[in-house]
Coordinates of C-alpha atoms and ligand atoms in Angstrom, one line a residue:
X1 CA 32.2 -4.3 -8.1
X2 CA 32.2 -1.0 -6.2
X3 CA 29.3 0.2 -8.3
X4 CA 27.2 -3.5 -8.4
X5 CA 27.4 -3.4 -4.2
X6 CA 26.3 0.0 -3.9
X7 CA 23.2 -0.4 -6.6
X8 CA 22.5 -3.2 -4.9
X9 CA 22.7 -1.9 -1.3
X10 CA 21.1 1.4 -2.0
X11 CA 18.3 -0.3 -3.4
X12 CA 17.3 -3.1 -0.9
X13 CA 18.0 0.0 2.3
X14 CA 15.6 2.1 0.2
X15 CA 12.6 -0.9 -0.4
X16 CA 13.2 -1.1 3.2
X17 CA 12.2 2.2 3.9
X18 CA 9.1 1.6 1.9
X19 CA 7.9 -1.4 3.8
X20 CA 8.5 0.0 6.9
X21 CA 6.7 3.3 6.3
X22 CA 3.7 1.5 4.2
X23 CA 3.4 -0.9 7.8
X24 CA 3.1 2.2 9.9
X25 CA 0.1 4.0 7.9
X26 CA -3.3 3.6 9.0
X27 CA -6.0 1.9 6.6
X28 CA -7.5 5.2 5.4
X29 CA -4.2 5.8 3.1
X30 CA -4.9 2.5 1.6
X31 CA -8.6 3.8 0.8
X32 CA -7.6 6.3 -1.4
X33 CA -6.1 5.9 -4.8
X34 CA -3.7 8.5 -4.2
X35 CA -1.6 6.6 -2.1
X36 CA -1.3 4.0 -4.5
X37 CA 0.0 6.6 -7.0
X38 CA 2.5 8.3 -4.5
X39 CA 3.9 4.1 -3.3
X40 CA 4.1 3.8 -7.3
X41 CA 6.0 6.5 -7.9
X42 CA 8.1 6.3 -4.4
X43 CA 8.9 2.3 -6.2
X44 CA 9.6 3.5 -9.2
X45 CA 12.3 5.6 -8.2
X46 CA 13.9 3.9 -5.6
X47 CA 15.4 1.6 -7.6
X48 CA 17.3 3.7 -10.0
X49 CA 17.5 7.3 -8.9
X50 CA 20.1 7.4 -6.3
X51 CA 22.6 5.2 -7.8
X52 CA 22.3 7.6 -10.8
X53 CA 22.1 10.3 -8.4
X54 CA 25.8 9.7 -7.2
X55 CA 27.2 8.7 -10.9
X56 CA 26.2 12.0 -12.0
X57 CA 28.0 13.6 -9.3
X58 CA 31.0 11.5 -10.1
X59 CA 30.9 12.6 -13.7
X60 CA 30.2 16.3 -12.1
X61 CA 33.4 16.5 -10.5
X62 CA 35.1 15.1 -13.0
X63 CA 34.1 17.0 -15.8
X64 CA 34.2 20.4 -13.8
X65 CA 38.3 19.7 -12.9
X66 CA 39.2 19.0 -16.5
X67 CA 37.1 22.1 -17.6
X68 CA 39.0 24.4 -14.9
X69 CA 42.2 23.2 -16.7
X70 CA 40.6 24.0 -20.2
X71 CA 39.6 27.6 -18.9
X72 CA 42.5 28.4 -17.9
X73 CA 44.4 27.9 -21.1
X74 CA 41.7 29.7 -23.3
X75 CA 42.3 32.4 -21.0
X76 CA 45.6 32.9 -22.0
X77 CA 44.4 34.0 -25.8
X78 CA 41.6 36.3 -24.3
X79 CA 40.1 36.8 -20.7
X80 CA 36.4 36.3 -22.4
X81 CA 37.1 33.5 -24.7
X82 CA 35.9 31.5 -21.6
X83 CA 33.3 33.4 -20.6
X84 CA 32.0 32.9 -24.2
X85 CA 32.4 29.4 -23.7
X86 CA 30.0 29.3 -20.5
X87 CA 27.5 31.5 -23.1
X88 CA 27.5 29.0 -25.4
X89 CA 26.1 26.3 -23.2
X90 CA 23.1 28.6 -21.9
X91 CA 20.4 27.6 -24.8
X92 CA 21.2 23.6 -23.6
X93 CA 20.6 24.7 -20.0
X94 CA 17.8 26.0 -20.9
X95 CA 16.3 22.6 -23.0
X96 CA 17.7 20.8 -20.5
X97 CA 15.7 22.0 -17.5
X98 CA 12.7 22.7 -19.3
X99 CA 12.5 19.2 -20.6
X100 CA 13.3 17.6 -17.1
X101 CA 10.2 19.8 -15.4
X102 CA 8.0 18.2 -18.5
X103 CA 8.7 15.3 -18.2
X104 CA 8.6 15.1 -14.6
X105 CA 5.2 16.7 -14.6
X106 CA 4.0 14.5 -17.4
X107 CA 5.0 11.4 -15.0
X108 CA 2.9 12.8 -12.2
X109 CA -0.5 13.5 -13.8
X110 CA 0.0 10.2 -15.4
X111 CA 0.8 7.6 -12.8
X112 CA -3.0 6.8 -12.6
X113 CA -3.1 5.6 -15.9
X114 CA 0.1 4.2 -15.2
X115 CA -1.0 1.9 -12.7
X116 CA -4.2 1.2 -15.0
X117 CA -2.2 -0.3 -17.3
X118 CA -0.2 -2.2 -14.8
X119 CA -4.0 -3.6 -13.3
X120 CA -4.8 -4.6 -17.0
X121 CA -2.0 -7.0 -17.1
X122 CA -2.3 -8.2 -13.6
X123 CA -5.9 -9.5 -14.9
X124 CA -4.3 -12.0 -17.5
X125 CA -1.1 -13.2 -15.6
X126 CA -2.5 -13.7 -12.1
X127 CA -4.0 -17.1 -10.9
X128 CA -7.0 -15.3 -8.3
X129 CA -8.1 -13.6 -11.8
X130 CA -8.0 -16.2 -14.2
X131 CA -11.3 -18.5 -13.5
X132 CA -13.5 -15.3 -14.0
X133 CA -11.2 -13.8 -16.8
X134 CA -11.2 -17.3 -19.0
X135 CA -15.0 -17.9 -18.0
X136 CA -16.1 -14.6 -19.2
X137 CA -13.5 -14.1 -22.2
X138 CA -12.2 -11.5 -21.0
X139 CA -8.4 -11.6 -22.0
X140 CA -8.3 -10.5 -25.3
X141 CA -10.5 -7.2 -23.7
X142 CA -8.3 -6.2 -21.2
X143 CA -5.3 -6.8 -23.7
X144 CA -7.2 -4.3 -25.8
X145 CA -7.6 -2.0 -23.3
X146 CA -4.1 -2.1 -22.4
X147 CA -3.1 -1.6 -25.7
X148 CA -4.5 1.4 -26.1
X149 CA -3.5 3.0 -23.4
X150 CA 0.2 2.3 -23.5
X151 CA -0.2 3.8 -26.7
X152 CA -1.6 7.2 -25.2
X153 CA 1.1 7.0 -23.2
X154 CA 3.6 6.0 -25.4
X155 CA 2.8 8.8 -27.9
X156 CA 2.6 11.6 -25.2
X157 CA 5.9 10.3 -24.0
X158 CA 7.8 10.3 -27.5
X159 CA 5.9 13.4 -28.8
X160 CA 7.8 15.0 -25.6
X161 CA 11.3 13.5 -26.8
X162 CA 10.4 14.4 -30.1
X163 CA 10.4 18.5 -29.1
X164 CA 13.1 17.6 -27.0
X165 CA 15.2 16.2 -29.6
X166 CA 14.5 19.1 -31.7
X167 CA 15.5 21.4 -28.9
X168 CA 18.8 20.2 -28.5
X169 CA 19.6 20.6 -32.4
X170 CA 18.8 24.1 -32.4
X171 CA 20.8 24.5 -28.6
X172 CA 23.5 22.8 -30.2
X173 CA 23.4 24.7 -33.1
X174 CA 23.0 28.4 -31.4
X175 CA 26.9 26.7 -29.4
X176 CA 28.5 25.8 -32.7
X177 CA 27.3 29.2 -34.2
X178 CA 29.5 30.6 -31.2
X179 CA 32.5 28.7 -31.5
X180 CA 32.2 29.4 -35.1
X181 CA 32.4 32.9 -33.9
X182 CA 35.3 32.6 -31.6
X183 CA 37.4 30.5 -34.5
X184 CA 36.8 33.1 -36.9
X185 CA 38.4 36.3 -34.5
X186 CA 41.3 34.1 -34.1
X187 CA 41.7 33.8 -37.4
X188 CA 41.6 37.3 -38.1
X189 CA 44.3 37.4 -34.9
X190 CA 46.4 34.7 -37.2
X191 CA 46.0 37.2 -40.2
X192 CA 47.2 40.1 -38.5
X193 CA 50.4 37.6 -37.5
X194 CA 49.6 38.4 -33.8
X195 CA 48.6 34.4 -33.4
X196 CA 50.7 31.9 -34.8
X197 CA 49.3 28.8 -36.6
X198 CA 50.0 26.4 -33.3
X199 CA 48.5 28.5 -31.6
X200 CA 45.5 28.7 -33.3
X201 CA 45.2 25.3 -33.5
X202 CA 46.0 24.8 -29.3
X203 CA 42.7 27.3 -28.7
X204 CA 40.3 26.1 -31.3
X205 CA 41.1 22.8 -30.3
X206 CA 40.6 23.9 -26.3
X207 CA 37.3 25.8 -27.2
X208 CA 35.8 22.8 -29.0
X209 CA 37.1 20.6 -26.1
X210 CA 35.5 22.9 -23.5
X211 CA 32.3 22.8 -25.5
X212 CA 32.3 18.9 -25.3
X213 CA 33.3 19.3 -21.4
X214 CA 30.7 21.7 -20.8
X215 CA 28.0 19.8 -22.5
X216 CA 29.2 16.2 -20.4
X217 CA 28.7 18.0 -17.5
X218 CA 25.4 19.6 -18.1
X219 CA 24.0 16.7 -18.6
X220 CA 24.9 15.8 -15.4
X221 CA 23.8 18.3 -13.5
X222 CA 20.7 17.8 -15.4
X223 CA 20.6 14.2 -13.9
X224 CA 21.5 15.2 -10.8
X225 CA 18.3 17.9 -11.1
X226 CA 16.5 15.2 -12.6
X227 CA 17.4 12.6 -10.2
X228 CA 16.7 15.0 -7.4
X229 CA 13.5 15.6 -8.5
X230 CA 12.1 12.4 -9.2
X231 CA 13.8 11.1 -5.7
X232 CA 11.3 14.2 -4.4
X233 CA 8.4 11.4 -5.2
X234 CA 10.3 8.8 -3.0
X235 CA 10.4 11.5 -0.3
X236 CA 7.0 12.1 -0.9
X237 CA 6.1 8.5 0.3
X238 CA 8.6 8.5 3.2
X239 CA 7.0 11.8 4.8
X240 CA 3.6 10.5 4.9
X241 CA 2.1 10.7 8.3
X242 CA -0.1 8.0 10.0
X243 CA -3.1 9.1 11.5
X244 CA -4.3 7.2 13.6
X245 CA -1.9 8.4 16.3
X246 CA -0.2 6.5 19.4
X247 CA -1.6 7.9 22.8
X248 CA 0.9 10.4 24.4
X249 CA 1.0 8.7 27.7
X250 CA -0.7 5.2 26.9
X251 CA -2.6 2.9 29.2
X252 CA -1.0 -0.1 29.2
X253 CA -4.1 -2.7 29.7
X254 CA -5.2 -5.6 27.5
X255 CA -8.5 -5.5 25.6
X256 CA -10.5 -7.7 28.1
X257 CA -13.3 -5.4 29.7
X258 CA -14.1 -5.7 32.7
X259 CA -17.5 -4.6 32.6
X260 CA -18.4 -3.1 28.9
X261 CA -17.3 -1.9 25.4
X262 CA -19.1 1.1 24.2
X263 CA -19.3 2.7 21.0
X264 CA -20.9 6.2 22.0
X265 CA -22.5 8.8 19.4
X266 CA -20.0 7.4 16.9
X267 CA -20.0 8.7 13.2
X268 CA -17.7 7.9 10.6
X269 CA -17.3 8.2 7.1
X270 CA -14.8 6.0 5.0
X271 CA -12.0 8.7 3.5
X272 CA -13.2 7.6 0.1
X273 CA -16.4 7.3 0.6
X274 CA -19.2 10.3 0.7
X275 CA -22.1 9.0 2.9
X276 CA -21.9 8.0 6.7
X277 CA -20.9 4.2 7.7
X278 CA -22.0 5.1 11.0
X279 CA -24.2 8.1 12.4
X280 CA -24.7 8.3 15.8
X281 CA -24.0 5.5 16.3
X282 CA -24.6 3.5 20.5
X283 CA -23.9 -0.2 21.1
X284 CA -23.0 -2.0 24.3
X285 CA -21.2 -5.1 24.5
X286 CA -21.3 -6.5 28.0
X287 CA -18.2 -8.4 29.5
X288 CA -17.6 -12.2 29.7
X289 CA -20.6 -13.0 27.6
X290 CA -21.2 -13.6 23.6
X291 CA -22.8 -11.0 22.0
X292 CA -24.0 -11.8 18.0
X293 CA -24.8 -8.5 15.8
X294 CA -27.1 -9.5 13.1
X295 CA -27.7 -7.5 10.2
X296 CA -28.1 -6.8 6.5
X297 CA -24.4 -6.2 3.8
X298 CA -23.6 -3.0 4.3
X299 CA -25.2 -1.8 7.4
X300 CA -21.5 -1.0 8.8
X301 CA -21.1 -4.5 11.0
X302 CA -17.8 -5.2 10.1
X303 CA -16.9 -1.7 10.4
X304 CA -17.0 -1.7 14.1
X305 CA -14.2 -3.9 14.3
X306 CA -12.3 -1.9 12.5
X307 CA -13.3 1.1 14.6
X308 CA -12.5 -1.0 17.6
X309 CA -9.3 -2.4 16.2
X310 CA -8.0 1.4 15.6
X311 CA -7.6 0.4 12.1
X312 CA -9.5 3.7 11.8
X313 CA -10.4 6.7 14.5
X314 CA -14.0 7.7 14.4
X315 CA -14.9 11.1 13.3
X316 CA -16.7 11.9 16.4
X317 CA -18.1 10.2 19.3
X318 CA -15.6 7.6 21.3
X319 CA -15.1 3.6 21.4
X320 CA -14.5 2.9 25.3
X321 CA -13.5 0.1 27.1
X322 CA -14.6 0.1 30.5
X323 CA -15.1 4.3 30.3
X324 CA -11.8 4.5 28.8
X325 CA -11.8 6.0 25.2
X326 CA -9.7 3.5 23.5
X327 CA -7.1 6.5 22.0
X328 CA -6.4 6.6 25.7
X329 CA -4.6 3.3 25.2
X330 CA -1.5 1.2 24.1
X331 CA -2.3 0.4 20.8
X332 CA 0.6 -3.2 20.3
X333 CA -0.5 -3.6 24.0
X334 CA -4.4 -3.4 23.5
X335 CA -3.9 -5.0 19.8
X336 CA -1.7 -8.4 21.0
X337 CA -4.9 -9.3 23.5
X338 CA -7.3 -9.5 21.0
X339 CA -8.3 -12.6 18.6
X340 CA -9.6 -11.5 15.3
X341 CA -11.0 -13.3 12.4
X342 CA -11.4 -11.0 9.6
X343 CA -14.0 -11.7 6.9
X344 CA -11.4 -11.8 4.4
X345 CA -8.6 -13.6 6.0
X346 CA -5.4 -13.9 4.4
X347 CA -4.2 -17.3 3.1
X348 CA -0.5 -16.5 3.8
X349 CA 2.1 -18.8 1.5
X350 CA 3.5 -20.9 4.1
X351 CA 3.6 -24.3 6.1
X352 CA 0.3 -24.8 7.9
X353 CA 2.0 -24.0 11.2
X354 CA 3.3 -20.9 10.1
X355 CA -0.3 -20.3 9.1
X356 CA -1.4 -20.6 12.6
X357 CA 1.2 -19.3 14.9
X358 CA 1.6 -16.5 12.8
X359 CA -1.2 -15.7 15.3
X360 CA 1.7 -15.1 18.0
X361 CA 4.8 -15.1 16.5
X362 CA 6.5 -14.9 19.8
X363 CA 5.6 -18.2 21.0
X364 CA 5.6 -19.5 17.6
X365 CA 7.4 -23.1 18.8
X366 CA 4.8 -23.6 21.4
X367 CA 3.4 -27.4 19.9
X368 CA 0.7 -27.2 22.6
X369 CA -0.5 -23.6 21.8
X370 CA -0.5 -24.9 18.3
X371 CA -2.9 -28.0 18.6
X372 CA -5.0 -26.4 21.0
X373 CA -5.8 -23.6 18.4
X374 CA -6.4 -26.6 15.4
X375 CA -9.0 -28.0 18.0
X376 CA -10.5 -25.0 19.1
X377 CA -11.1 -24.1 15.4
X378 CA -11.9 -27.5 14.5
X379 CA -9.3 -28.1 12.0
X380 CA -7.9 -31.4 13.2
X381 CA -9.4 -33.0 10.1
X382 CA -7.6 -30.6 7.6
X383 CA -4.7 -31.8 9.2
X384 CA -4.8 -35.5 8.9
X385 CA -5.1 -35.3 5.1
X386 CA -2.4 -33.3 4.4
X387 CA 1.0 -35.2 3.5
X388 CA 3.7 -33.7 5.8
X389 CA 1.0 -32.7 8.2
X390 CA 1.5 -29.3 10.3
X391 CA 4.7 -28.8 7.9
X392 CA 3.1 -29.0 4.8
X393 CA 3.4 -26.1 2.6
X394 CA 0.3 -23.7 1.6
X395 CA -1.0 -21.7 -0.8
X396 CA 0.2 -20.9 -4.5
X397 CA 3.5 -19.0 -4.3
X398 CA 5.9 -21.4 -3.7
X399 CA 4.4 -24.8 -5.1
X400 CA 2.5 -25.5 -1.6
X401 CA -0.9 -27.8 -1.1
X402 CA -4.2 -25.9 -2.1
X403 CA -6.9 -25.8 0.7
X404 CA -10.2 -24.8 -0.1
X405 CA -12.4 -21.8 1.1
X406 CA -14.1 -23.5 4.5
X407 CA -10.4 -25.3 4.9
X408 CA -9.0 -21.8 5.0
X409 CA -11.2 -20.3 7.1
X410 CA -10.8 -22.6 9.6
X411 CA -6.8 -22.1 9.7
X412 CA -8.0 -18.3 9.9
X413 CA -10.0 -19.6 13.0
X414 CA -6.9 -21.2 14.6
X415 CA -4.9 -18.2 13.9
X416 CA -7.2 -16.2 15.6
X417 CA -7.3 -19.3 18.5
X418 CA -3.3 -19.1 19.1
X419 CA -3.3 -16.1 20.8
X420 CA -5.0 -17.1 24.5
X421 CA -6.8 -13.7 23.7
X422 CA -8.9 -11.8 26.2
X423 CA -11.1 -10.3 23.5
X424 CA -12.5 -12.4 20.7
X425 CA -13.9 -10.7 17.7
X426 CA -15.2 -12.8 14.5
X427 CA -16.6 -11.5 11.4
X428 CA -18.8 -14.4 10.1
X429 CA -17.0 -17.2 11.6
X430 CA -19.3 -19.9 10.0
X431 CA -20.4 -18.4 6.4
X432 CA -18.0 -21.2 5.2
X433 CA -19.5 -24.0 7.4
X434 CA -22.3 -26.5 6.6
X435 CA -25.3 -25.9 9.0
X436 CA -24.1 -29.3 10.6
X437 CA -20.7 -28.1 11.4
X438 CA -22.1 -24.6 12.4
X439 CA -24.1 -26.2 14.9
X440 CA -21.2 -28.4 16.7
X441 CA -18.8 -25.9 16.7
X442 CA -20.8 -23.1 17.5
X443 CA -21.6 -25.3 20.8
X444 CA -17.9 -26.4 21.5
X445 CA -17.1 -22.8 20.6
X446 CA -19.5 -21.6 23.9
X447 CA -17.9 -24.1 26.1
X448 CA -14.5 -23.3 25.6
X449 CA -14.5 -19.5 25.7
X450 CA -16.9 -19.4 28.7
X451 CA -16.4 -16.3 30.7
X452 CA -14.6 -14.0 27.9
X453 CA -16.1 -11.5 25.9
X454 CA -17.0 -12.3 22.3
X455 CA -18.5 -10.1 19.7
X456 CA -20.0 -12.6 16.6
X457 CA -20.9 -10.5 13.4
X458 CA -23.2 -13.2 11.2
X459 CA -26.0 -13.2 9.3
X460 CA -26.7 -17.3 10.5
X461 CA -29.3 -17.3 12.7
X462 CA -28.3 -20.3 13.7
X463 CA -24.7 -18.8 15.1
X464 CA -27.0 -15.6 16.4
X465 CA -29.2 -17.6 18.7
X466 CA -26.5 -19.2 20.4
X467 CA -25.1 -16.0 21.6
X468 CA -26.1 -14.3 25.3
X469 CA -26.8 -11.1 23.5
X470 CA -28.1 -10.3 19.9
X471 CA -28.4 -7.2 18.6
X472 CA -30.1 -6.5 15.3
X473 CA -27.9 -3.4 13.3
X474 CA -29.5 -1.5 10.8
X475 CA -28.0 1.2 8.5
X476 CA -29.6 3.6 10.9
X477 CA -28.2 1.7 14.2
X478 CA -29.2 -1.0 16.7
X479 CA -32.8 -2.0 16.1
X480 CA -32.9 -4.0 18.3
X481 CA -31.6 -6.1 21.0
X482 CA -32.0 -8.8 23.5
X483 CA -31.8 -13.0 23.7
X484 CA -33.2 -15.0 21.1
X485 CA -36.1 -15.7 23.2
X486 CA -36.8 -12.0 24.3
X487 CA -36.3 -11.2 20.7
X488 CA -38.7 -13.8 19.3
X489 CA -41.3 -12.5 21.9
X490 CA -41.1 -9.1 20.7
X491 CA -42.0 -9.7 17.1
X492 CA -39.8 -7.8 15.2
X493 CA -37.2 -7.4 12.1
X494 CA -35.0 -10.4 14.1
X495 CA -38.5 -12.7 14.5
X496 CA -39.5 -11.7 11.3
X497 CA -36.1 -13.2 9.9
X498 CA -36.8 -16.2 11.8
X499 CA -40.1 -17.0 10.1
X500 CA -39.0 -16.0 6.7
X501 CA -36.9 -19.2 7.3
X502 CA -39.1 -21.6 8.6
X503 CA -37.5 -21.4 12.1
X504 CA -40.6 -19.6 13.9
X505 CA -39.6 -20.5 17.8
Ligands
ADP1 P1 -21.4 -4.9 6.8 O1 -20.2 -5.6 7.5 O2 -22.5 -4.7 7.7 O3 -21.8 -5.7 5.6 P2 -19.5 -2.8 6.3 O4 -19.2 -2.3 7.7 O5 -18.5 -3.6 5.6 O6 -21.0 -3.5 6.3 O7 -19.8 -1.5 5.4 C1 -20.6 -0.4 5.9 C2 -20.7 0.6 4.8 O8 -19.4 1.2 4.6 C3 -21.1 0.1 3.4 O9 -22.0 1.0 2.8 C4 -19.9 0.0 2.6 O10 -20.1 0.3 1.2 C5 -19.0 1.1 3.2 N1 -17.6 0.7 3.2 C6 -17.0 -0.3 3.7 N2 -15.7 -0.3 3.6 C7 -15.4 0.8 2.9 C8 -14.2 1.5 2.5 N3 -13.0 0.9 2.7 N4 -14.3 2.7 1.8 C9 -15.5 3.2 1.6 N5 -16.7 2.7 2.0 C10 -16.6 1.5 2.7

């Protein structure tokens, strides 16, 4: 029971540790592959290695008392019978440590491929995969491709046992060559009648005992090397450092500006990416007004919000709110007053409520907060057809209602609606809407968040016209910028977009 309580308490305090250390990096970690090695490893290890850590320290202590014991006894036949003893064991040191380094090295330059194999059998047992995967054929593929690598791997991994195995026979046999050694000058001893029989018998036995003992507890201090190293990997994890740091003495203000946000000469490269998401980059977004920002895939739209969010710090050049450089403030303070709807939100596994108020956990049994969010998103209707209404369960995981893209969007929406935010960004907030829909809610939209600021990122049009401010982003930065009228007028890439539609005017 002893043993059950601690494996299982060592374990879930551990997973803990990785949660709470994987919440507190910054997205860049998450860019890079390497993280997702070192959190494999970190995994990996947690569950086993310290329970076997403090087994093998058990059987350490255990092993070491009775060998004392053992020692002593041979000593009384000759002061280096247990010296030769220790000697003996040396070659099995030796495999031992040797084999634990390879193996432990082997497991590092392979958790990539490790992880590939893992990511071909999340491609045939996972239900976001499996439309694509059947459509395409593609099972019997990636079954292929897992097969062979597991059997890279696996023959790597066994042709290392394999030279370990043969190791240890010829360790072993360099200790029973020893002992034969020891045996045979106590038998001379027994010749010369200096040893009697009994005697002879109480020290071979001792020496062969003290072999055994020996051994036992090499291999656990080989576990307890082994298990230090490989808990190094968890330790690894644990140290990582965010960096997008807290301010040392933080502003404490919410996210609403009072007269502007500014992105000034910002440039900034993804970690894993070589080229420039943004280069010198300016923008202006004025207070209490809707500004739109219309643009191409990839010209680094939604990557202002994540500059603006902190999710990332620029490389140079500042995001300021009202003059102030946003590092400058609270970052849970400035966070909690703004309203964000991603452009991938997440479809959490839970009642529809949960799904929404999830937005502001603390005032998560506020009913009114909760139906003024469905009607500011427009989700009433979503709502009504759903058996257990706001308590119905969502989502796949745990045998909850399905809802379909625009559905989920719109619960996304009310999310975002549940905070009474100050700041209200939205990355596409209509691409799942029909243009009737876009149009009504884009209106009841304006009416109800009159006087705050709101950033739209589209590429509608329709949802860019509406706004007090467009501004037309480019790879190389704001092209250019003004209402839908002045922006018509002037002829450009945004009027040019218009016509291309059959919108002219
Ligand atoms: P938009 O929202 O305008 O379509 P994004 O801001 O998403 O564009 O992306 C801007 C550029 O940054 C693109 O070239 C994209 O490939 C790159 N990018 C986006 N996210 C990442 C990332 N996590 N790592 C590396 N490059 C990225």
């Amino acid at each position: 029971w002893v043993r059950a309580a601690q494996a299982e308490l060592v374990s879930d305090h551990i997973r803990l540790l990785i949660q709470e250390k994987a919440s507190s990096l910054d997205m860049a970690f998450y860019d890079s592959p390497k993280y997702f090695d070192t959190l494999h490893r970190a995994r990996y290890d947690a569950q086993s290695r310290p329970i076997a850590l403090v087994e093998s320290l058990g059987g350490l202590m255990q092993g070491a008392l009775t060998l004392i014991s053992m020692a002593v006894i041979l000593a009384g036949y000759a002061w280096w019978l247990p010296l030769v003893l220790l000697i003996s064991t040396i070659p099995a040191l030796f495999v031992l440590f040797r084999f634990i380094l390879r193996r432990h090295k082997w497991r590092m330059s392979r958790t990539t491929q490790t992880r590939r194999a893992l990511y071909y059998e999340y491609l045939q047992t996972s239900r976001e995969t499996l439309p694509e995967v059947r459509l395409y054929g593609l099972a019997s593929h990636f079954r292929g491709l897992f097969s062979d690598l597991r059997l890279r791997l696996r023959e790597e991994i066994l042709q290392l046992a394999r030279s370990e195995a043969l190791s240890r026979i010829l360790a072993g046999l360099s200790g029973l060559i020893l002992a034969a050694g020891a045996l045979f000058l106590m038998l001379l001893d027994v010749l010369k009648g200096v040893l009697s029989f009994g005697q002879l018998a109480m020290y071979g036995q001792a020496f062969i005992q003290g072999q055994k003992l020996t051994r036992g507890s090499l291999e656990n201090v080989g576990q307890i090397y082994s298990n230090l190293i490989f808990l190094g990997n968890l330790f690894e994890f644990l140290e990582l450092e965010p960096k997008v740091l807290p301010a040392e003495d933080p502003i404490l203000r919410c996210g609403a500006p009072e007269s502007e946000i500014r992105f000034r000469d910002i440039s900034f490269r993804y970690p894993a990416s070589s080229g420039f998401a943004l280069e010198n980059f300016n923008l202006e977004i004025p207070a209490g007004r809707t500004t739109a920002i219309i643009g191409p895939n990839g010209a680094g739209k939604s990557t202002l919000f994540k500059l603006l969010l902190r999710l990332y710090d620029p490389d140079s050049g500042t995001v300021e709110i009202d003059g102030i450089d946003l590092r400058r403030l609270d970052l849970d303070t400035f966070r909690n007053s703004v309203a964000v709807l991603f452009q991938m939100p997440l479809q959490f596994s839970a009642t529809l409520a949960e799904n929404i108020s999830y937005g502001k956990l603390a005032e998560a049994d506020r009913m009114d907060l909760l139906e003024k969010a469905i009607e500011a998103a427009d989700a009433g209707e979503i709502i009504s057809r759903l058996p257990e209404g706001e308590q119905t369960m969502l989502g796949p995981w745990f045998g909850g209602t399905e809802l379909s893209v625009g559905q989920w969007q719109r619960l996304a929406l009310s999310r975002a609606f549940f905070r009474d935010a100050s700041l209200i960004l939205l990355d596409e907030p209509t691409s799942a809407m029909d243009s009737w829909s876009e149009a009504a809610w884009i209106e009841s939209f304006r009416r109800r968040q009159e006087g705050r600021t709101v950033v739209i990122i589209t590429h509608r049009l329709h949802t860019a016209r509406r706004a007090d401010l467009i501004h037309v982003m480019e790879k190389k930065g704001i092209v250019e910028s003004g209402t839908h009228e002045e922006l018509l007028e002037r002829n450009g890439r945004y009027a040019r977009a218009w016509e291309a539609h059959g919108f002219s005017g």
